[in-house]
PDB file of C-alpha atoms and ligand atoms in Angstrom:
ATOM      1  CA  UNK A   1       1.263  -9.861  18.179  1.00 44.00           C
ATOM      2  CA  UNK A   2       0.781  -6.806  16.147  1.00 45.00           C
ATOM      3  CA  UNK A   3       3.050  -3.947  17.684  1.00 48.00           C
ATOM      4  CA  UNK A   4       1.095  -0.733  18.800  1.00 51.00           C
ATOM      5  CA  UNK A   5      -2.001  -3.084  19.387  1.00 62.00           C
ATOM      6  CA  UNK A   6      -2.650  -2.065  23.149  1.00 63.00           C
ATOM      7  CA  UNK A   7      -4.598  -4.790  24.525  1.00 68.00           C
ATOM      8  CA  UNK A   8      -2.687  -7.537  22.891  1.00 63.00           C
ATOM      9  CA  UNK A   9       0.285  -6.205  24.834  1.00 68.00           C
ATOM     10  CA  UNK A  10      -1.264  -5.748  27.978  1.00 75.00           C
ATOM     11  CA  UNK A  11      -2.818  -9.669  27.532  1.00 76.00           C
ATOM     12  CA  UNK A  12       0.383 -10.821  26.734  1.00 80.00           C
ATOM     13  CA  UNK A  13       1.795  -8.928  29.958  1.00 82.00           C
ATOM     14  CA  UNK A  14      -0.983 -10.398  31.954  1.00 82.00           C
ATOM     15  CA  UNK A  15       0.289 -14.381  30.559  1.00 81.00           C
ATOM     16  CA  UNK A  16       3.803 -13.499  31.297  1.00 82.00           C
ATOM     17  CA  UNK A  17       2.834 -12.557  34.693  1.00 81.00           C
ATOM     18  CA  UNK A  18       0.435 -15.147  35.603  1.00 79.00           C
ATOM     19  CA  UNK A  19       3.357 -17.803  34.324  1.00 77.00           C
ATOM     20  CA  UNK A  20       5.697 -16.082  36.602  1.00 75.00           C
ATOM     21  CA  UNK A  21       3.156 -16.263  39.570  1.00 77.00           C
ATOM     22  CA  UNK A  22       3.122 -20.070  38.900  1.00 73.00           C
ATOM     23  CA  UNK A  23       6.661 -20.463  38.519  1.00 74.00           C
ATOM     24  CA  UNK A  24       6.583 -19.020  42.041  1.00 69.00           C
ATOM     25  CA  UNK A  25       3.831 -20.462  43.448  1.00 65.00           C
ATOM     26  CA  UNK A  26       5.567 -24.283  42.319  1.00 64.00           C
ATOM     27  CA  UNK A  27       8.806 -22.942  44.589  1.00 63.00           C
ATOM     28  CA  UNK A  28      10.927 -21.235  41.738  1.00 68.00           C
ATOM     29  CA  UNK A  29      12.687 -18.366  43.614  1.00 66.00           C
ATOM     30  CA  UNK A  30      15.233 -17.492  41.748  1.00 66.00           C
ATOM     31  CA  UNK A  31      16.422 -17.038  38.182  1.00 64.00           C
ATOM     32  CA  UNK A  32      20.376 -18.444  38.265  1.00 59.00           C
ATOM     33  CA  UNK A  33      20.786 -19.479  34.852  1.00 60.00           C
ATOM     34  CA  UNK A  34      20.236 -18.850  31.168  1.00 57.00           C
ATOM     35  CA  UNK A  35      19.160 -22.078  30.072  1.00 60.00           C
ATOM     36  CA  UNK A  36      16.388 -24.581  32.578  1.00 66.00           C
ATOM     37  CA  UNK A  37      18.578 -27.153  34.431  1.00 69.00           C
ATOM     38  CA  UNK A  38      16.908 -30.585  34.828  1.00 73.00           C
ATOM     39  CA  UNK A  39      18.307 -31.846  38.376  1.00 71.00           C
ATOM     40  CA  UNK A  40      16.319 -34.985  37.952  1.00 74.00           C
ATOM     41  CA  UNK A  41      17.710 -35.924  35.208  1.00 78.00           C
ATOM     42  CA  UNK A  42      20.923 -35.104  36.793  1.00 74.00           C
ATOM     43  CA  UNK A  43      20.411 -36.626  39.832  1.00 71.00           C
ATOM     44  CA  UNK A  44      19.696 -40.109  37.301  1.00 76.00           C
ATOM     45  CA  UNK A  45      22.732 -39.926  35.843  1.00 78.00           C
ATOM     46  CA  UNK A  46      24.950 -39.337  38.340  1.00 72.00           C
ATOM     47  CA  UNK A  47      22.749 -42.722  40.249  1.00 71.00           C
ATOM     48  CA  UNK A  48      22.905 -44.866  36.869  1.00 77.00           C
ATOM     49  CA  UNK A  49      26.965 -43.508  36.666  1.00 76.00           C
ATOM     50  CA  UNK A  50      27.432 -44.813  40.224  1.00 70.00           C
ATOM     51  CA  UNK A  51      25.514 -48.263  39.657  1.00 72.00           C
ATOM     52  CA  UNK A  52      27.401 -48.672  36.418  1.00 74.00           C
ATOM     53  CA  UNK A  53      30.690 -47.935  39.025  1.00 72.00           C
ATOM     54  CA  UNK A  54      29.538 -50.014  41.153  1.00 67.00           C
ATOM     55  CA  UNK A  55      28.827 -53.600  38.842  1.00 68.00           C
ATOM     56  CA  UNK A  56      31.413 -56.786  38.958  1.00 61.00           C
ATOM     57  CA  UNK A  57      32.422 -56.936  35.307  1.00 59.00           C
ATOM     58  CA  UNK A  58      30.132 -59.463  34.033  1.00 56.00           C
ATOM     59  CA  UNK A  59      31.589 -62.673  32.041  1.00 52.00           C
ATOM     60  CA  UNK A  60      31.386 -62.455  28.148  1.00 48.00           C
ATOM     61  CA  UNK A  61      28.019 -64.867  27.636  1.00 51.00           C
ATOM     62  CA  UNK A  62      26.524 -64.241  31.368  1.00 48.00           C
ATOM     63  CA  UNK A  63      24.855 -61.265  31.471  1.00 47.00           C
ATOM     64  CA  UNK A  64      24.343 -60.120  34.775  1.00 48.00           C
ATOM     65  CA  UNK A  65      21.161 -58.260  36.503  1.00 47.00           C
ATOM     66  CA  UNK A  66      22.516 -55.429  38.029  1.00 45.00           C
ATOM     67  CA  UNK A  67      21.745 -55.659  42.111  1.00 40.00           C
ATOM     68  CA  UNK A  68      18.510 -53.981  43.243  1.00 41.00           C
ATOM     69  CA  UNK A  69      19.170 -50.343  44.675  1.00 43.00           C
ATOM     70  CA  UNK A  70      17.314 -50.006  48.163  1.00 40.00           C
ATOM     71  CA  UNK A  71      14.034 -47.053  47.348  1.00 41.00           C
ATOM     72  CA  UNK A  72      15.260 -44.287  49.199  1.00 48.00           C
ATOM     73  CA  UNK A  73      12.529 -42.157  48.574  1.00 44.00           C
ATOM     74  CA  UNK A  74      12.153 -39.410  51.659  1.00 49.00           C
ATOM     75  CA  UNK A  75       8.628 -38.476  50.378  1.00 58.00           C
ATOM     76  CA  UNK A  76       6.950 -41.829  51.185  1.00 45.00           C
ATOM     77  CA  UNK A  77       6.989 -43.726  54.438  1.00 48.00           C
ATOM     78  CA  UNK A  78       8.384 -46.692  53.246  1.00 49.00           C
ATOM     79  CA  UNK A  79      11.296 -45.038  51.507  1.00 71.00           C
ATOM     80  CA  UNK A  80      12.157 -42.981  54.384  1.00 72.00           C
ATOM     81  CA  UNK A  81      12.762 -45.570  56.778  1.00 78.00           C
ATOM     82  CA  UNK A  82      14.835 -47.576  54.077  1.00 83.00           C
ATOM     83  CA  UNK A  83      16.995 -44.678  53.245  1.00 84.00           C
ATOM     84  CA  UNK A  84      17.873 -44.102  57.161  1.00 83.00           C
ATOM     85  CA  UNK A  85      18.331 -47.761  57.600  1.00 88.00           C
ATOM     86  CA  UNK A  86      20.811 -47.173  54.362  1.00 90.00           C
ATOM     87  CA  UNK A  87      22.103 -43.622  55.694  1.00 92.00           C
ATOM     88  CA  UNK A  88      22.852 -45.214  59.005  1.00 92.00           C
ATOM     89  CA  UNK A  89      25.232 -48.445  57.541  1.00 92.00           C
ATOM     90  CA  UNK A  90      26.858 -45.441  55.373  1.00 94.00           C
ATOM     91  CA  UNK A  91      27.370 -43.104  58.295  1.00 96.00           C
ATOM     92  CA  UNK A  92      28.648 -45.820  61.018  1.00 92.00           C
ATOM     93  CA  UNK A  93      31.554 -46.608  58.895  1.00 91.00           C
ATOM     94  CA  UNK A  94      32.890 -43.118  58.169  1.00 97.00           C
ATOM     95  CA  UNK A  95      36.071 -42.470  60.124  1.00 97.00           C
ATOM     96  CA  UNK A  96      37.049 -39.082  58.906  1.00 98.00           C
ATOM     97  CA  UNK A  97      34.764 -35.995  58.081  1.00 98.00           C
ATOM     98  CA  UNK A  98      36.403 -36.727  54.234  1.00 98.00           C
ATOM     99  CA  UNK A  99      34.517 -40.174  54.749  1.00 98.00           C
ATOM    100  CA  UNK A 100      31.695 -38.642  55.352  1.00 98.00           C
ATOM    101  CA  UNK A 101      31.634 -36.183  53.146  1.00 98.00           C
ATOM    102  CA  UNK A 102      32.556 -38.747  50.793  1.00 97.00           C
ATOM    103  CA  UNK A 103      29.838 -41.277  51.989  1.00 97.00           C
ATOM    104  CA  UNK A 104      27.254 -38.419  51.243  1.00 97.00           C
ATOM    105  CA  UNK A 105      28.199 -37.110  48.337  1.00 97.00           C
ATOM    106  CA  UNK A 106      27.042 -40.644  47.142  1.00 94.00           C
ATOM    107  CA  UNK A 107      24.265 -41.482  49.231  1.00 95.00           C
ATOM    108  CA  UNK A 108      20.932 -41.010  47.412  1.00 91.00           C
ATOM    109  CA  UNK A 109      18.304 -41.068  49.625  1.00 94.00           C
ATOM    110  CA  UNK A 110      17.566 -38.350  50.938  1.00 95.00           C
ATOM    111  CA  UNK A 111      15.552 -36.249  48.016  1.00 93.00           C
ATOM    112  CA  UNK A 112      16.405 -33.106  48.941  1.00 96.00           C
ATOM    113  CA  UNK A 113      19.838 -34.038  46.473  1.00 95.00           C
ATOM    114  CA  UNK A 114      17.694 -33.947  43.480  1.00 94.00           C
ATOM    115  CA  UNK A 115      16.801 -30.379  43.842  1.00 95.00           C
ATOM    116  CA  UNK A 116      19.614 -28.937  45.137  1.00 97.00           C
ATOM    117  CA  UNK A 117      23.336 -27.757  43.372  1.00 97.00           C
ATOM    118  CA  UNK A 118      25.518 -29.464  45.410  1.00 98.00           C
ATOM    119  CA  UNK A 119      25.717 -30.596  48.921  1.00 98.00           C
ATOM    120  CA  UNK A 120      26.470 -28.547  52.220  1.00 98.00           C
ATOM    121  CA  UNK A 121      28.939 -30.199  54.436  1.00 98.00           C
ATOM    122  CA  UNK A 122      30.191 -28.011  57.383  1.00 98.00           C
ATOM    123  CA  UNK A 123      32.783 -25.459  57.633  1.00 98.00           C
ATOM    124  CA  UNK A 124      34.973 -24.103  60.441  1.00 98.00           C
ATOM    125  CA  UNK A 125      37.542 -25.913  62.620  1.00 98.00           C
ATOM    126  CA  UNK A 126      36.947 -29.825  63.003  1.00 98.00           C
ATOM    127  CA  UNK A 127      39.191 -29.666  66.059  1.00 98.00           C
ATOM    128  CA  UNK A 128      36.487 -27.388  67.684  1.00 98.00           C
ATOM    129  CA  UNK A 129      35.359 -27.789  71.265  1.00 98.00           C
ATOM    130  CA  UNK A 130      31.728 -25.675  70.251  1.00 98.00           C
ATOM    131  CA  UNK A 131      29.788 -27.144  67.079  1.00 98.00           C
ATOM    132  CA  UNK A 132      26.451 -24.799  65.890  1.00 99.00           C
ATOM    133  CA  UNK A 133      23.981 -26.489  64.000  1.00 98.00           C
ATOM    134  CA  UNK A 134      21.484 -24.923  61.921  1.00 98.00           C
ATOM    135  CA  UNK A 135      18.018 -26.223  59.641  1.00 98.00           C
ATOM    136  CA  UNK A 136      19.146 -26.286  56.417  1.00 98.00           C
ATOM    137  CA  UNK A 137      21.185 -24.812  53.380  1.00 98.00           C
ATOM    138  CA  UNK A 138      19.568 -21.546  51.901  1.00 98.00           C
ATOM    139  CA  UNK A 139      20.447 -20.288  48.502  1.00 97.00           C
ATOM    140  CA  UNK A 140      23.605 -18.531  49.005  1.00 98.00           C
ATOM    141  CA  UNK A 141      24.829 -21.852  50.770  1.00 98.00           C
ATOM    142  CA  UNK A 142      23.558 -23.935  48.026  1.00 98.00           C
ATOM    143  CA  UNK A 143      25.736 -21.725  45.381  1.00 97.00           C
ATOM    144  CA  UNK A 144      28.624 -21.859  47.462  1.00 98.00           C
ATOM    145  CA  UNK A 145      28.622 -25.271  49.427  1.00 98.00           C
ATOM    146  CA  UNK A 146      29.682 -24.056  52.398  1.00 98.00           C
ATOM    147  CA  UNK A 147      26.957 -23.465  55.415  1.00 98.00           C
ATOM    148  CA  UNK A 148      25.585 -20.290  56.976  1.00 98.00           C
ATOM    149  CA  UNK A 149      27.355 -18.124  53.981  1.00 98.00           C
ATOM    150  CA  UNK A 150      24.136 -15.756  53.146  1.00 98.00           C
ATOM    151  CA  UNK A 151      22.770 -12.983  55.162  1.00 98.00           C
ATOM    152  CA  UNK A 152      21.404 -14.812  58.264  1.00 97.00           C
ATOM    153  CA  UNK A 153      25.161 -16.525  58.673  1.00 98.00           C
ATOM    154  CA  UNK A 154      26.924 -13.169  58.173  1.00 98.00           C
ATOM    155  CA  UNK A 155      24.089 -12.170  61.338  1.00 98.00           C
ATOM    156  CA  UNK A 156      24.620 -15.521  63.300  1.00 98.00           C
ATOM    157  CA  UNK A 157      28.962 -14.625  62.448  1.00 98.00           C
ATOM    158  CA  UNK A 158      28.701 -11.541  64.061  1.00 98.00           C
ATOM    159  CA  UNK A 159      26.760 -12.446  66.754  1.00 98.00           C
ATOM    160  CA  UNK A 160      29.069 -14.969  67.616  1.00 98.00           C
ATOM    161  CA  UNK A 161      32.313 -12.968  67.415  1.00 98.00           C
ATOM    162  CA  UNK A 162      30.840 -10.965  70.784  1.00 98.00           C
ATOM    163  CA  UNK A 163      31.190 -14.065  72.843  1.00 98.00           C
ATOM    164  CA  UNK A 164      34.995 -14.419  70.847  1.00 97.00           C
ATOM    165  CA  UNK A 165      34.007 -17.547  68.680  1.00 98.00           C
ATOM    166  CA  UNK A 166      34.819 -17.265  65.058  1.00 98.00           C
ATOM    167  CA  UNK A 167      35.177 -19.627  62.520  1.00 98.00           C
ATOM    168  CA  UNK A 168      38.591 -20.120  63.467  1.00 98.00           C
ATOM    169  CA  UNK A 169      36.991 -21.824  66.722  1.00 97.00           C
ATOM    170  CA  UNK A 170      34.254 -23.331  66.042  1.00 98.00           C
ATOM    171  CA  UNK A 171      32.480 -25.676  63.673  1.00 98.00           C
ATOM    172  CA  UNK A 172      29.044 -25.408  61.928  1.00 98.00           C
ATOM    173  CA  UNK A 173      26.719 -27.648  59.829  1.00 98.00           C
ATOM    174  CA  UNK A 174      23.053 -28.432  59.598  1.00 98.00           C
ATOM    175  CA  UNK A 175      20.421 -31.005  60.372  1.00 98.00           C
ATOM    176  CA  UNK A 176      20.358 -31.671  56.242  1.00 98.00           C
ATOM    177  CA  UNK A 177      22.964 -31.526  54.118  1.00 98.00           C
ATOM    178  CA  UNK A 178      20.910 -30.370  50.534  1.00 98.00           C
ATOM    179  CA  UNK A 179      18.878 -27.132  50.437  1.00 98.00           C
ATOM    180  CA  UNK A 180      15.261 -27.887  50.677  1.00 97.00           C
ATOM    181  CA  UNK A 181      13.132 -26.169  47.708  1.00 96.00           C
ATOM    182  CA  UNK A 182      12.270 -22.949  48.082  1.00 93.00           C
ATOM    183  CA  UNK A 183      14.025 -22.103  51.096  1.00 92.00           C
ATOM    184  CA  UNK A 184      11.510 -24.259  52.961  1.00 96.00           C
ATOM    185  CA  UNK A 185      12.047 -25.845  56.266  1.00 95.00           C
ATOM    186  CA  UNK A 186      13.690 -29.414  55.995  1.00 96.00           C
ATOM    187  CA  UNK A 187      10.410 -32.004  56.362  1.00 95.00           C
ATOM    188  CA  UNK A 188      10.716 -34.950  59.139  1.00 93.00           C
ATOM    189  CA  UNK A 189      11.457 -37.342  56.750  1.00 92.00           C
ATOM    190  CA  UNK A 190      14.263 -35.072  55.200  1.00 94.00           C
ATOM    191  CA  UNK A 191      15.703 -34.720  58.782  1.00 95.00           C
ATOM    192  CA  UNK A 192      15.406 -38.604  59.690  1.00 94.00           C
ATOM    193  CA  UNK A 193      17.226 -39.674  56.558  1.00 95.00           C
ATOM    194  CA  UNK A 194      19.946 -37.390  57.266  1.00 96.00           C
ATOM    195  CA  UNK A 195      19.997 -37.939  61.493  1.00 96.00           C
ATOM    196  CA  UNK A 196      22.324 -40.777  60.942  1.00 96.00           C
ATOM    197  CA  UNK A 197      25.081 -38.486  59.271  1.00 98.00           C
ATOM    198  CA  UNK A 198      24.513 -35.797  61.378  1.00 98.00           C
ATOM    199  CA  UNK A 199      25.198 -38.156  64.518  1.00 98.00           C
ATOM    200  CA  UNK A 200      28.196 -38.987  62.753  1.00 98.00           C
ATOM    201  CA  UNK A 201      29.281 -35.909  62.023  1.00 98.00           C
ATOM    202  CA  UNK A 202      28.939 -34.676  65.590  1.00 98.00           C
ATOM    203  CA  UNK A 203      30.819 -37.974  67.052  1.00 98.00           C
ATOM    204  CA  UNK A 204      33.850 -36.809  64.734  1.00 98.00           C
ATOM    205  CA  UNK A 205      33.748 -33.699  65.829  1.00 98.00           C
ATOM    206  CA  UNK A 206      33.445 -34.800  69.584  1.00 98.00           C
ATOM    207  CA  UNK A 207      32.349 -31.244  70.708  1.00 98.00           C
ATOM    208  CA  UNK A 208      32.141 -30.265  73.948  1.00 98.00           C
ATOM    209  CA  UNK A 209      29.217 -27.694  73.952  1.00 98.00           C
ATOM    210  CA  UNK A 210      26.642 -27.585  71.125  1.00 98.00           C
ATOM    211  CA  UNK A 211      24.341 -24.534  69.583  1.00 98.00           C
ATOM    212  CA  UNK A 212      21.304 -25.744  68.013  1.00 98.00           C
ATOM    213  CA  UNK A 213      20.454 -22.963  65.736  1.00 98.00           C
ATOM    214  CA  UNK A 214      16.603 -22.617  65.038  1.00 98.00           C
ATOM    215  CA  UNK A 215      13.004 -24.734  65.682  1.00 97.00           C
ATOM    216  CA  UNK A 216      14.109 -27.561  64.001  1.00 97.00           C
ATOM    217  CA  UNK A 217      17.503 -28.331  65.253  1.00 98.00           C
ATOM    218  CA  UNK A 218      15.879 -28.010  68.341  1.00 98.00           C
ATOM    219  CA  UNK A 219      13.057 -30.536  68.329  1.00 98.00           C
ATOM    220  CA  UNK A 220      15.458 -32.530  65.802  1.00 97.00           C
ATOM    221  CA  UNK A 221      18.382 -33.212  67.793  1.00 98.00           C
ATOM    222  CA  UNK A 222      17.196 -31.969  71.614  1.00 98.00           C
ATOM    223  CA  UNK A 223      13.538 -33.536  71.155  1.00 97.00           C
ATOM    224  CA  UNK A 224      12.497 -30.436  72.282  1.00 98.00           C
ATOM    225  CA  UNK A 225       8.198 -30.392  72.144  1.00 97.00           C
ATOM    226  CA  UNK A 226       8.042 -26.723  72.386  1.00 97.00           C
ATOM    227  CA  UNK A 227       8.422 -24.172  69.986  1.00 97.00           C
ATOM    228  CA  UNK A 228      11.660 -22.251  69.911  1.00 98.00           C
ATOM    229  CA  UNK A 229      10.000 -19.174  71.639  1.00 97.00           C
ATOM    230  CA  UNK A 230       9.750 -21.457  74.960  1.00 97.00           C
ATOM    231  CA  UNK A 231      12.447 -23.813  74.176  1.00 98.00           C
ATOM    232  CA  UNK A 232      15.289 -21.182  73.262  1.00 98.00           C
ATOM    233  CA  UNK A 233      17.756 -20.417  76.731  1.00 98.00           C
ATOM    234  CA  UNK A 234      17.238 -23.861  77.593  1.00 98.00           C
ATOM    235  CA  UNK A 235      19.783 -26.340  77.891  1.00 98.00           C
ATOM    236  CA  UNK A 236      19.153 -30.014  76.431  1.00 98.00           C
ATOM    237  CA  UNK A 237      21.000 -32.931  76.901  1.00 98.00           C
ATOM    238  CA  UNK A 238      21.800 -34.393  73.701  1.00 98.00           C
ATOM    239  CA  UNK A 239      22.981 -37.864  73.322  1.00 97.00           C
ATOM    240  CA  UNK A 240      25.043 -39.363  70.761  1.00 96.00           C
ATOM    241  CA  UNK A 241      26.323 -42.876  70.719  1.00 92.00           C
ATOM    242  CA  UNK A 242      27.983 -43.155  74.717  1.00 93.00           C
ATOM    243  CA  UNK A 243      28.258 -39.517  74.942  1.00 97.00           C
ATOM    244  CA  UNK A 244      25.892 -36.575  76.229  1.00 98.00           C
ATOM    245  CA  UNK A 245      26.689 -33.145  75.030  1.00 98.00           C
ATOM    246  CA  UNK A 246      24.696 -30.081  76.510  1.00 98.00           C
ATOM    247  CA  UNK A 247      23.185 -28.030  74.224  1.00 98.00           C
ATOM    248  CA  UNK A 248      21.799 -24.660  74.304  1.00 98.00           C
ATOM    249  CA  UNK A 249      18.616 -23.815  71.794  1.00 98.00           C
ATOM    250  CA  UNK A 250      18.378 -20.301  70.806  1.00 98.00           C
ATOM    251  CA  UNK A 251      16.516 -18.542  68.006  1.00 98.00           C
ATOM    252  CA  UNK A 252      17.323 -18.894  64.218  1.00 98.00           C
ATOM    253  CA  UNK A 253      19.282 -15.650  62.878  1.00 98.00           C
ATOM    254  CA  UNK A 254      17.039 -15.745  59.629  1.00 98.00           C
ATOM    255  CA  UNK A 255      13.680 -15.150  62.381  1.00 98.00           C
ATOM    256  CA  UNK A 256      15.953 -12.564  64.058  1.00 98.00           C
ATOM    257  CA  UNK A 257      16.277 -10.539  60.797  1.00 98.00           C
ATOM    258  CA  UNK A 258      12.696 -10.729  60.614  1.00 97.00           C
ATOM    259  CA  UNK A 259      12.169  -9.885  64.128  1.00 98.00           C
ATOM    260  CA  UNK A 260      14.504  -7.844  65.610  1.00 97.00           C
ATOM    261  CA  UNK A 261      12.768  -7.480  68.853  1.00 98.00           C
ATOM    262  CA  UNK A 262      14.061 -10.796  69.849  1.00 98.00           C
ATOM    263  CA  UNK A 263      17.464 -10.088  69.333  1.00 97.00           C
ATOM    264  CA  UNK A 264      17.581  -9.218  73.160  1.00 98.00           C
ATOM    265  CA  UNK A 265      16.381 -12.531  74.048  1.00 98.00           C
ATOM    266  CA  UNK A 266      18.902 -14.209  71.482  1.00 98.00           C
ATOM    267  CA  UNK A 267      21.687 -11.996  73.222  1.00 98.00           C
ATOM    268  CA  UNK A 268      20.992 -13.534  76.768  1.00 98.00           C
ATOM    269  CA  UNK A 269      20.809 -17.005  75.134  1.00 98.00           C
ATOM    270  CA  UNK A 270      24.926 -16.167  74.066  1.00 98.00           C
ATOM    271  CA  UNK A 271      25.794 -15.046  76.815  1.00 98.00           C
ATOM    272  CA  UNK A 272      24.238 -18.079  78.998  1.00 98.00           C
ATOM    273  CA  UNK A 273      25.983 -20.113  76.278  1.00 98.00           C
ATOM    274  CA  UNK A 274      29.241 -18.005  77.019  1.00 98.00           C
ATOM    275  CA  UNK A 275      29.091 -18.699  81.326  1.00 98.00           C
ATOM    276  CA  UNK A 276      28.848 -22.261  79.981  1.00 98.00           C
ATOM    277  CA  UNK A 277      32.058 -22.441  77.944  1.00 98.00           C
ATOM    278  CA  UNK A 278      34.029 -20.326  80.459  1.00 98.00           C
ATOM    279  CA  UNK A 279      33.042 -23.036  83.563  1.00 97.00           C
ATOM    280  CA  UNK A 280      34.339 -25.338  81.052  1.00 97.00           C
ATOM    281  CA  UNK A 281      37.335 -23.018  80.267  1.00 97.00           C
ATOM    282  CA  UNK A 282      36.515 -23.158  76.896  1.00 96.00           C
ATOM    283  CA  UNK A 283      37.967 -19.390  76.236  1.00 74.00           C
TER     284      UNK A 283
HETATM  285  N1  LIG B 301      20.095 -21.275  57.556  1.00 81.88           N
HETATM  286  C1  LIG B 301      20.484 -22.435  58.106  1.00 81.88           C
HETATM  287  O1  LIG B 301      19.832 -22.972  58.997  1.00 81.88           O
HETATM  288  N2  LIG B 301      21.608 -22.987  57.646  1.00 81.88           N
HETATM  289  C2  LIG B 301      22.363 -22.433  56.706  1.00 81.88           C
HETATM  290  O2  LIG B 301      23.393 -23.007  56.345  1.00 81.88           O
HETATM  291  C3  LIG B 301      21.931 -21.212  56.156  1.00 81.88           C
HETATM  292  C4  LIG B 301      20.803 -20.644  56.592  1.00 81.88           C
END
């Protein structure tokens, strides 16, 4: 590039941006560190690590094949239903949120891992009677591991504070545990290989009253068929193992930042929820 000579600066300008626009257009949405970060690779190592864990010392002059890890790939058909069938023998042995916590931290089929920083367990009081669940980890949550951290959980926070439930009384996770790319909505085979924790997780927490946060907790856990805009204010019945816990749909906070018009509506929705827990003297 010769300095001073106009149009090669403005061409190169023009590559930088069209390389940017790609970058954006393949789901990069934010710059968070100096140097590129290959979570594949990552995502290898920490799998060969855990196989290499894993493998009975073999005898001096028998070398043994290391045993076939199940596909768990969430993007085909085939490798979603294997990775639930292996999400659900993890899950139904987990005892304690630390065993499942634990019990995810090394399950690696759902492929949502491979992308994201670290994983996004819950937060709040296990011993709660309300549990809110949301789609999925955004980018704040993703930095921090903890759920509903960014702007839309500060919203859904405060919201919830007018009906007297903080953090201190009540407990929150998601319908996947790994932020999907780009902030995009967690895909049915994302959600399926992850439905078998997120049973779990609710059986451990044995609430009394959930809050399904958003479309896809909705139609996720409440088989709701209608989009949140008809399904939100309606209770669901939601059963888990012998149990069946009401739960109340309502809108996502993320759409209510977008829309503030439908705050109103997402109002009503807490205080039906509110009526609910008071009948059941929850507060
Ligand atoms: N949106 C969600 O659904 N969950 C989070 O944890 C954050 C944003």
């Amino acid at each position: 590039m010769t300095v001073g000579d106009g149009n090669v600066l403005e061409n190169d300008a023009k590559a930088l941006i069209s390389a940017l626009e790609w970058q954006v257009a393949m789901g990069v949405d934010e710059a968070i560190a100096g140097i590129p970060v290959d979570r594949y690779a990552q995502a290898a190592a920490r799998r060969q690590a855990r196989a290499d864990q894993a493998r009975p010392a073999a005898p001096p002059q028998m070398p043994v094949a290391p045993a076939p890890r199940p596909r768990a790939d969430a993007d085909s058909p085939l490798g979603a239903a294997e990775a639930a069938a292996a999400g659900q023998k993890a899950a139904r042995y987990c005892k304690s949120l630390d065993d499942l916590r634990q019990a995810l931290e090394s399950f690696d089929g759902c492929s949502l891992r491979n992308t994201a920083t670290q994983l996004v367990f819950g937060d709040g009081n296990p011993q709660a009677d309300i549990m809110v669940i949301g789609e999925a980890p955004g980018a704040d949550e993703d930095r921090q591991g903890k759920p509903f951290v960014g702007v839309s959980g500060q919203l859904l926070d405060r919201m919830l504070s007018f009906i007297g439930l903080t953090r201190e009384n009540f407990y929150i996770t998601n319908t996947v545990y790994w932020r999907p790319p780009g902030n995009r909505k967690p895909n049915d085979g994302e959600f399926a290989v992850c439905r078998p924790f997120v049973d779990r997780h609710i059986e451990l927490i044995d609430p009394k009253l959930l809050l399904l946060v958003g479309d896809k907790s909705v139609r996720g856990l409440a088989g709701a068929t209608t989009g949140i805009t008809r399904s939100r204010g309606q209770w669901y019945d939601v059963k888990i193992g012998d149990k069946t816990i009401p739960a109340l749909a309502t809108f996502h906070p993320a759409y209510l930042l977008r829309t503030p018009a439908a705050k109103r509506q997402a109002w009503q929705d807490l205080l039906t929820f509110q009526r609910r827990m008071r009948e059941l003297g929850l507060n």
